[in-house]
């Protein structure tokens, strides 16, 4: 399979104020050559726009959603309610409780409609989890993902072998 040119991952944030965190997911996907879309569509302020975005996504080529929100973070669950594509939730850090509110809102999905939740602010891991899902059906992407992981391991081994600490 060749590199995809249409977006495979749909990233949706509750607000543009979430973009500084979620741009790290965009960068990680770019590193692994996975095209994505980045949107800000609030589940409570613009639900009809959100439903339209979800309804059209699979036909455009989206295979995994990443949904990021802070506070009473219902966006990932609402996205999951309207699709059977995998949804990865990213709890956005908040000033109120450092993002624990976001984490609990996203991770505590009642049974029947799952959201795979990553750490507070875990944009990079959300991207990597999306890549792992896509790589199941894409051998070339699997090779790039394995190379990324190998390079990560090598860099730690190199740092350690160059370290003066004994
Ligand atoms: C959530 O409320 C968003 O995901 C954002 O994290 C938080 C704050 O939103 P704004 O104050 O930027 O509208 O809906």
Coordinates of C-alpha atoms and ligand atoms in Angstrom, one line a residue:
X1 CA 0.0 0.0 0.0
X2 CA 1.4 3.5 -0.9
X3 CA 1.2 6.5 1.4
X4 CA -2.3 7.8 1.8
X5 CA -2.9 11.3 0.4
X6 CA -6.4 11.8 1.8
X7 CA -6.9 12.3 5.5
X8 CA -7.2 9.0 7.5
X9 CA -7.4 10.5 11.0
X10 CA -10.1 13.1 11.9
X11 CA -9.0 15.2 14.8
X12 CA -11.8 17.2 16.4
X13 CA -11.4 19.6 19.3
X14 CA -14.0 21.2 21.5
X15 CA -12.4 24.6 20.9
X16 CA -9.6 26.3 19.0
X17 CA -8.0 26.9 22.4
X18 CA -7.2 23.1 22.4
X19 CA -5.1 23.5 19.2
X20 CA -1.8 24.1 20.9
X21 CA -2.1 20.7 22.6
X22 CA -3.5 18.9 19.5
X23 CA -1.0 20.3 17.1
X24 CA 1.4 17.9 18.7
X25 CA -0.8 15.0 17.4
X26 CA -0.7 16.6 13.9
X27 CA 3.1 16.7 14.0
X28 CA 3.3 13.1 15.1
X29 CA 1.0 12.0 12.3
X30 CA 3.0 14.0 9.8
X31 CA 6.2 12.3 11.1
X32 CA 4.7 9.0 10.2
X33 CA 3.2 10.3 6.9
X34 CA -0.4 9.9 7.9
X35 CA -2.6 12.7 6.6
X36 CA -5.2 14.1 9.0
X37 CA -7.8 16.8 9.4
X38 CA -7.9 19.2 12.4
X39 CA -11.2 20.8 13.4
X40 CA -12.7 22.8 16.3
X41 CA -16.4 21.8 16.6
X42 CA -18.0 22.1 20.0
X43 CA -20.4 19.3 20.9
X44 CA -22.6 21.6 22.9
X45 CA -22.3 24.9 20.9
X46 CA -22.5 23.4 17.4
X47 CA -24.0 19.9 17.7
X48 CA -25.5 19.9 14.2
X49 CA -22.2 20.9 12.6
X50 CA -20.5 18.1 14.6
X51 CA -23.0 15.5 13.5
X52 CA -22.6 16.6 9.8
X53 CA -18.8 16.3 10.2
X54 CA -19.0 12.8 11.6
X55 CA -21.6 11.7 9.1
X56 CA -19.4 12.7 6.1
X57 CA -16.0 11.6 7.5
X58 CA -15.9 7.9 6.6
X59 CA -16.8 8.6 3.0
X60 CA -13.9 11.2 2.8
X61 CA -11.5 8.5 4.0
X62 CA -11.4 9.0 7.8
X63 CA -10.7 5.7 9.6
X64 CA -10.0 6.8 13.2
X65 CA -11.2 9.9 15.2
X66 CA -9.2 11.7 17.8
X67 CA -11.5 13.8 19.9
X68 CA -10.0 16.3 22.4
X69 CA -11.9 18.4 25.0
X70 CA -11.5 20.0 28.4
X71 CA -13.7 20.4 31.4
X72 CA -17.1 18.6 31.1
X73 CA -15.5 16.9 28.1
X74 CA -18.4 15.1 26.4
X75 CA -17.1 15.6 22.9
X76 CA -15.3 12.2 22.5
X77 CA -18.4 10.3 23.8
X78 CA -20.7 12.3 21.5
X79 CA -18.4 11.5 18.5
X80 CA -18.4 7.8 19.5
X81 CA -22.2 7.8 19.7
X82 CA -22.5 8.7 16.0
X83 CA -19.9 6.3 14.5
X84 CA -18.5 2.8 14.8
X85 CA -15.0 4.0 13.8
X86 CA -12.6 3.9 16.7
X87 CA -12.5 7.1 18.8
X88 CA -9.5 8.1 20.9
X89 CA -10.2 10.7 23.5
X90 CA -7.6 13.3 24.7
X91 CA -8.3 15.0 28.0
X92 CA -7.2 18.6 27.7
X93 CA -5.4 20.2 30.7
X94 CA -7.6 22.7 32.5
X95 CA -6.9 25.4 35.1
X96 CA -9.5 24.1 37.5
X97 CA -7.9 20.7 38.2
X98 CA -5.1 20.3 35.8
X99 CA -7.3 18.2 33.5
X100 CA -8.5 15.6 36.0
X101 CA -12.0 16.9 35.2
X102 CA -11.4 16.3 31.5
X103 CA -9.9 12.8 32.1
X104 CA -12.8 11.6 34.2
X105 CA -15.4 12.9 31.8
X106 CA -13.7 11.1 28.9
X107 CA -12.6 7.9 30.5
X108 CA -15.8 7.0 32.3
X109 CA -17.8 6.0 29.3
X110 CA -20.8 3.8 30.1
X111 CA -20.8 0.4 28.5
X112 CA -21.8 0.0 24.9
X113 CA -20.0 3.0 23.3
X114 CA -16.2 2.9 24.0
X115 CA -13.7 5.8 23.9
X116 CA -10.0 4.8 24.1
X117 CA -8.7 7.5 26.5
X118 CA -5.1 8.6 26.6
X119 CA -3.3 10.6 29.4
X120 CA -4.1 14.3 30.1
X121 CA -2.6 16.2 27.3
X122 CA -1.5 12.9 25.6
X123 CA -1.7 14.2 22.0
X124 CA 1.3 12.3 20.8
X125 CA 0.1 8.9 22.2
X126 CA -3.3 9.6 20.7
X127 CA -1.6 9.9 17.3
X128 CA 0.5 6.8 17.8
X129 CA -2.5 4.8 18.9
X130 CA -4.3 6.0 15.7
X131 CA -1.3 4.9 13.7
X132 CA -1.3 1.5 15.3
X133 CA -4.9 1.0 14.4
X134 CA -4.3 2.1 10.8
X135 CA -1.1 0.0 10.6
X136 CA -3.2 -3.2 11.1
X137 CA -4.3 -2.9 7.5
X138 CA -1.3 -1.0 6.0
X139 CA 2.1 -2.9 5.9
X140 CA 4.0 0.2 4.7
X141 CA 2.7 2.2 7.7
X142 CA 3.5 -0.7 10.0
X143 CA 7.1 -0.6 8.7
X144 CA 7.3 3.2 9.4
X145 CA 5.8 2.8 12.9
X146 CA 8.3 0.0 13.7
X147 CA 11.2 2.3 12.5
X148 CA 9.9 5.1 14.7
X149 CA 9.9 2.8 17.7
X150 CA 13.3 1.4 16.9
X151 CA 14.8 4.9 16.5
X152 CA 13.3 5.9 19.9
X153 CA 14.8 3.0 21.6
X154 CA 18.2 3.6 19.9
X155 CA 18.3 7.2 21.0
X156 CA 17.8 6.2 24.6
X157 CA 20.5 3.5 24.4
X158 CA 22.9 6.0 22.7
X159 CA 22.2 8.6 25.4
X160 CA 22.9 6.1 28.1
X161 CA 26.1 4.8 26.5
X162 CA 27.4 8.3 26.0
X163 CA 26.5 9.3 29.6
X164 CA 29.2 10.2 32.0
X165 CA 27.1 8.9 34.9
X166 CA 28.5 5.5 36.1
Ligands
LIG1 C1 -14.1 22.6 26.0 O1 -14.0 23.7 26.9 C2 -13.0 22.8 25.0 O2 -12.6 21.5 24.6 C3 -11.9 23.5 25.8 O3 -10.9 22.6 26.2 C4 -12.7 24.1 26.9 C5 -12.6 25.6 26.9 O4 -13.2 26.1 25.8 P1 -13.1 27.7 25.3 O5 -13.1 28.5 26.6 O6 -11.9 27.8 24.5 O7 -14.3 27.9 24.5 O8 -15.3 22.7 25.3

